[in-house]
CSV table of C-alpha atoms in Angstrom, one decimal:
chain,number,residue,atom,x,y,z
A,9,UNK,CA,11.6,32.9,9.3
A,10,UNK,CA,9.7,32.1,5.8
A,11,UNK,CA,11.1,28.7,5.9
A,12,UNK,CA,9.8,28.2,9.2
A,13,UNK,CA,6.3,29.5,8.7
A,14,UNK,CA,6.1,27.3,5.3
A,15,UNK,CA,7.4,24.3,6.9
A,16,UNK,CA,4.7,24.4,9.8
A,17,UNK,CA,2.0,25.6,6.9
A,18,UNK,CA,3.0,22.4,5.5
A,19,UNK,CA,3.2,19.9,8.3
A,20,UNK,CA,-0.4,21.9,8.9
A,21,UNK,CA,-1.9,21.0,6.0
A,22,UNK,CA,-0.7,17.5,5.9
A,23,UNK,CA,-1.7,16.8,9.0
A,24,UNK,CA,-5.2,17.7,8.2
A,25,UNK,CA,-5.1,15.2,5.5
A,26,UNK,CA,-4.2,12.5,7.5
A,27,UNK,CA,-6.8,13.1,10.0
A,28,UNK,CA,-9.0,13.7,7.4
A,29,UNK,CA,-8.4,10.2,5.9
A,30,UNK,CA,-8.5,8.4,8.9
A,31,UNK,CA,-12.1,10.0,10.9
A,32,UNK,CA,-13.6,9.2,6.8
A,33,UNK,CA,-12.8,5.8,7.1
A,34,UNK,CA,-12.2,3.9,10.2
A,35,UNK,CA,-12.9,1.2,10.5
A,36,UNK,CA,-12.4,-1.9,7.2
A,37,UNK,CA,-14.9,-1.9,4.6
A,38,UNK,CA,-17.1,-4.6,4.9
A,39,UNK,CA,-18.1,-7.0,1.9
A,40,UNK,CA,-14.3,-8.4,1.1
A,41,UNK,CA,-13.8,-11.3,3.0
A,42,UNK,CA,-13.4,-14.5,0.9
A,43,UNK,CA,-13.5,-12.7,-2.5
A,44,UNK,CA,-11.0,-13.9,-4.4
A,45,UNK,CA,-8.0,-11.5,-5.2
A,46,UNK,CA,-8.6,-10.4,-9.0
A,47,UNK,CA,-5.5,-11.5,-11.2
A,48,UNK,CA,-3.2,-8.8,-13.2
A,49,UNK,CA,-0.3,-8.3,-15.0
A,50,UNK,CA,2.1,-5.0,-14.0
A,51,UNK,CA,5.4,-3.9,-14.3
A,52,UNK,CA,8.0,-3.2,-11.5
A,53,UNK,CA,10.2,-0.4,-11.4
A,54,UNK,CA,12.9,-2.3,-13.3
A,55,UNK,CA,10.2,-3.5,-16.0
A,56,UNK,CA,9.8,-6.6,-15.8
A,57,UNK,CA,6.4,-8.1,-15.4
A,58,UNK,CA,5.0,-9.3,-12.2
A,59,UNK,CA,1.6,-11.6,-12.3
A,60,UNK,CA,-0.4,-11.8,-9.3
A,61,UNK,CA,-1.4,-15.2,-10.0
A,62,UNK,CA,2.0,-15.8,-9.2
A,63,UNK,CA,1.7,-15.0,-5.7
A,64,UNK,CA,-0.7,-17.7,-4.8
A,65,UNK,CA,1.0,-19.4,-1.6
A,66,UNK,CA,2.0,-16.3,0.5
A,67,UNK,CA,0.3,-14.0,2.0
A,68,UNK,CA,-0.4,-11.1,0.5
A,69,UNK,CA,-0.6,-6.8,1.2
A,70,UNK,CA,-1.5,-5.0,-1.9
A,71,UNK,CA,-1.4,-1.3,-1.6
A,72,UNK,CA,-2.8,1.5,-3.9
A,73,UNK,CA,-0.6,4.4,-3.1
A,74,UNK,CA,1.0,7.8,-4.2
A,75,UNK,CA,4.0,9.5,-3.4
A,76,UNK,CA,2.2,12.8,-3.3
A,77,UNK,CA,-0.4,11.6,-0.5
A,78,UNK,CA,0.8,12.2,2.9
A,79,UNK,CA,-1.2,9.2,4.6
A,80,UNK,CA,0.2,6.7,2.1
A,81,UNK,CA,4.0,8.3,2.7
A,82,UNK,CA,2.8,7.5,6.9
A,83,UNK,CA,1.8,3.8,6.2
A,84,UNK,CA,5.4,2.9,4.2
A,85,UNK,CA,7.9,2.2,7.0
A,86,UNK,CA,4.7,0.1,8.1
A,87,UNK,CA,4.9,-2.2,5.1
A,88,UNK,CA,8.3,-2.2,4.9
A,89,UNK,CA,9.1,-2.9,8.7
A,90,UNK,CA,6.3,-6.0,8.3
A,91,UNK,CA,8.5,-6.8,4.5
A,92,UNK,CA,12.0,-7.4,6.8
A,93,UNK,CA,10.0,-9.0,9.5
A,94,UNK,CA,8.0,-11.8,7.7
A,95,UNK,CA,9.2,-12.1,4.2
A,96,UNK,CA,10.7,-15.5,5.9
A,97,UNK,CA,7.6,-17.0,6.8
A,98,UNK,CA,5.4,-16.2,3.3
A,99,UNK,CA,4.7,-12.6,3.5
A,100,UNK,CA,4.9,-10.5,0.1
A,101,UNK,CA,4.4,-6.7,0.4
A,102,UNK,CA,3.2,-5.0,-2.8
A,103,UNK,CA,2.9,-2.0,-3.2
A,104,UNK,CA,0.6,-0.2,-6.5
A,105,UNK,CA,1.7,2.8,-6.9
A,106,UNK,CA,-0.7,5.1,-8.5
A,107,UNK,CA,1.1,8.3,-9.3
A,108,UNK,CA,0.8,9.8,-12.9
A,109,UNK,CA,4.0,11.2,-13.2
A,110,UNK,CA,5.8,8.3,-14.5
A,111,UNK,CA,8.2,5.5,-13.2
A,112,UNK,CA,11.3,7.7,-12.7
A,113,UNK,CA,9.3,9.7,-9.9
A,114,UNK,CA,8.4,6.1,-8.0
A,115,UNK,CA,11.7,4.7,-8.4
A,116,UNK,CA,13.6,8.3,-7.1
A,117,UNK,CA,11.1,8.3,-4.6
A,118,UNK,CA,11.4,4.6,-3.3
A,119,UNK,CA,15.2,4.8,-3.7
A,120,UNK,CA,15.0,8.1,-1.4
A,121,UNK,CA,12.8,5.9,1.3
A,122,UNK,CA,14.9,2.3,1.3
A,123,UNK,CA,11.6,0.4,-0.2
A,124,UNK,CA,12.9,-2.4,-0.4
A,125,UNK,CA,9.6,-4.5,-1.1
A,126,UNK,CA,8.0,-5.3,-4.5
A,127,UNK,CA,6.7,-1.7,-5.8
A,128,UNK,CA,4.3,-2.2,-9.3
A,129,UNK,CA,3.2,0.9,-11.7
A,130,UNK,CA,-0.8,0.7,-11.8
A,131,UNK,CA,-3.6,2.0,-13.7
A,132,UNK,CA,-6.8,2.5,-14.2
A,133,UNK,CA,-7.3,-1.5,-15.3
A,134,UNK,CA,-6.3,-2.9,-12.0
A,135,UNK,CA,-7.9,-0.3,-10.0
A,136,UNK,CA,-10.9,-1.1,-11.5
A,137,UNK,CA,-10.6,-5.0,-11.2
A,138,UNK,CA,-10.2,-4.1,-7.4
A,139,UNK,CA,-13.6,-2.2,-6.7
A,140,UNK,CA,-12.7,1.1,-8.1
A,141,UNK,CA,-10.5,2.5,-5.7
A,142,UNK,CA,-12.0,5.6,-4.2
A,143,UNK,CA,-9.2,6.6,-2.0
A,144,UNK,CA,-5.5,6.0,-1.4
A,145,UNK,CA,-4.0,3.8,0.4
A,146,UNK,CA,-6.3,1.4,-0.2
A,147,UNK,CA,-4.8,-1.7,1.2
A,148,UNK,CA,-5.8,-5.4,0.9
A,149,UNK,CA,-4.9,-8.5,2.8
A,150,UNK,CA,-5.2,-11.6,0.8
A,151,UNK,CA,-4.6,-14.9,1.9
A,152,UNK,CA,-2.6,-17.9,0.7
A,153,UNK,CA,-5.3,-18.6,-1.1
A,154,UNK,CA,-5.8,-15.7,-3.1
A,155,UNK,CA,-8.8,-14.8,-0.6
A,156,UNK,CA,-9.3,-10.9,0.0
A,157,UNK,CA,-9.7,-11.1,4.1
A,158,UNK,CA,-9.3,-7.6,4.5
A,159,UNK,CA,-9.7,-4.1,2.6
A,160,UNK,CA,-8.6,-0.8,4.3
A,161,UNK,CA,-9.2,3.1,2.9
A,162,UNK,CA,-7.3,5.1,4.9
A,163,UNK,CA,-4.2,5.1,6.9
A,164,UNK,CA,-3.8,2.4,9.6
A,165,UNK,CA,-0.9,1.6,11.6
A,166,UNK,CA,1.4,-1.2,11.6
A,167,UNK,CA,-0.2,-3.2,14.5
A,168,UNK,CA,-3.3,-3.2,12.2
A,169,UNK,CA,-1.7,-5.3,9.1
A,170,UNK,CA,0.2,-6.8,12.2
A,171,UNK,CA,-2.5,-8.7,13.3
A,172,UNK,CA,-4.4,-9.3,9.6
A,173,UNK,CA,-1.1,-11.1,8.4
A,174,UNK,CA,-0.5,-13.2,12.0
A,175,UNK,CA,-3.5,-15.0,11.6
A,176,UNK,CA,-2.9,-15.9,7.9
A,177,UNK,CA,0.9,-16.9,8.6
């Protein structure tokens, strides 16, 4: 009976913060389309170095995560769903994941959730060449440009990147 009452204190609490990070920010922030994507430098989960400048010629969804936030957990069988689906036609899904507790933690905990798609260890560096990000997720479309078309806070679902990417495809 404890288990029981935790678990639904949990899902409780969790739930709050998903609704709690969707009503604060509906809607996409205004101000980002045509910016150009700022260029970094990170490291996967296997260490080796991945350059953003690299990914000029596909169409891009660049996510600040955490595995300890509850929307972000939501959005990831999103991304990776849209990964499988459109990898083929110049989709790259990369996710920045912002968690403090080092790169064993990610990798256990993308391992644990078949992430398949490109998953980078960020910092305070790239957060800040992005805006400052104020919230997780905090998603960005970018087209094959390197063009910022779209910036998110908050959780969205599937059929919202759905339709950024389609038009840039």
């Amino acid at each position: 009976m404890k288990v029981r009452k935790s678990l639904l204190i949990l899902s409780v609490i969790s739930l709050f913060f998903v609704i709690a990070g969707t009503l604060s920010c509906q809607g996409r922030i205004e101000g980002s389309g045509g910016s150009i994507a700022p260029d970094f430098t990170l490291r996967d989960l296997n260490g080796n170095t991945f350059r953003f400048s690299d990914t000029k010629g596909k169409v891009v969804i660049l996510d600040f995560w955490a595995t300890w936030c509850p929307p972000c957990i939501l959005e990831l069988p999103h991304f990776q769903s849209l990964h499988e689906q459109y990898q083929d036609q110049g989709l790259l899904m990369v996710g920045i994941s912002l968690d403090r507790g080092g790169v064993e933690t990610v990798r256990s905990f993308v391992r644990a959730n078949g992430i398949t798609y490109t998953i980078l260890i960020g910092g305070q560096k790239v957060t800040e060449a992005y805006g400052g990000i104020r919230g997780i997720p905090t998603t960005f479309v970018i087209d094959r440009r390197g063009r910022i078309v779209e910036k998110y806070v908050g959780y969205r679902s599937k059929e919202v990147f759905e339709s950024a990417i389609k038009k840039l495809l």
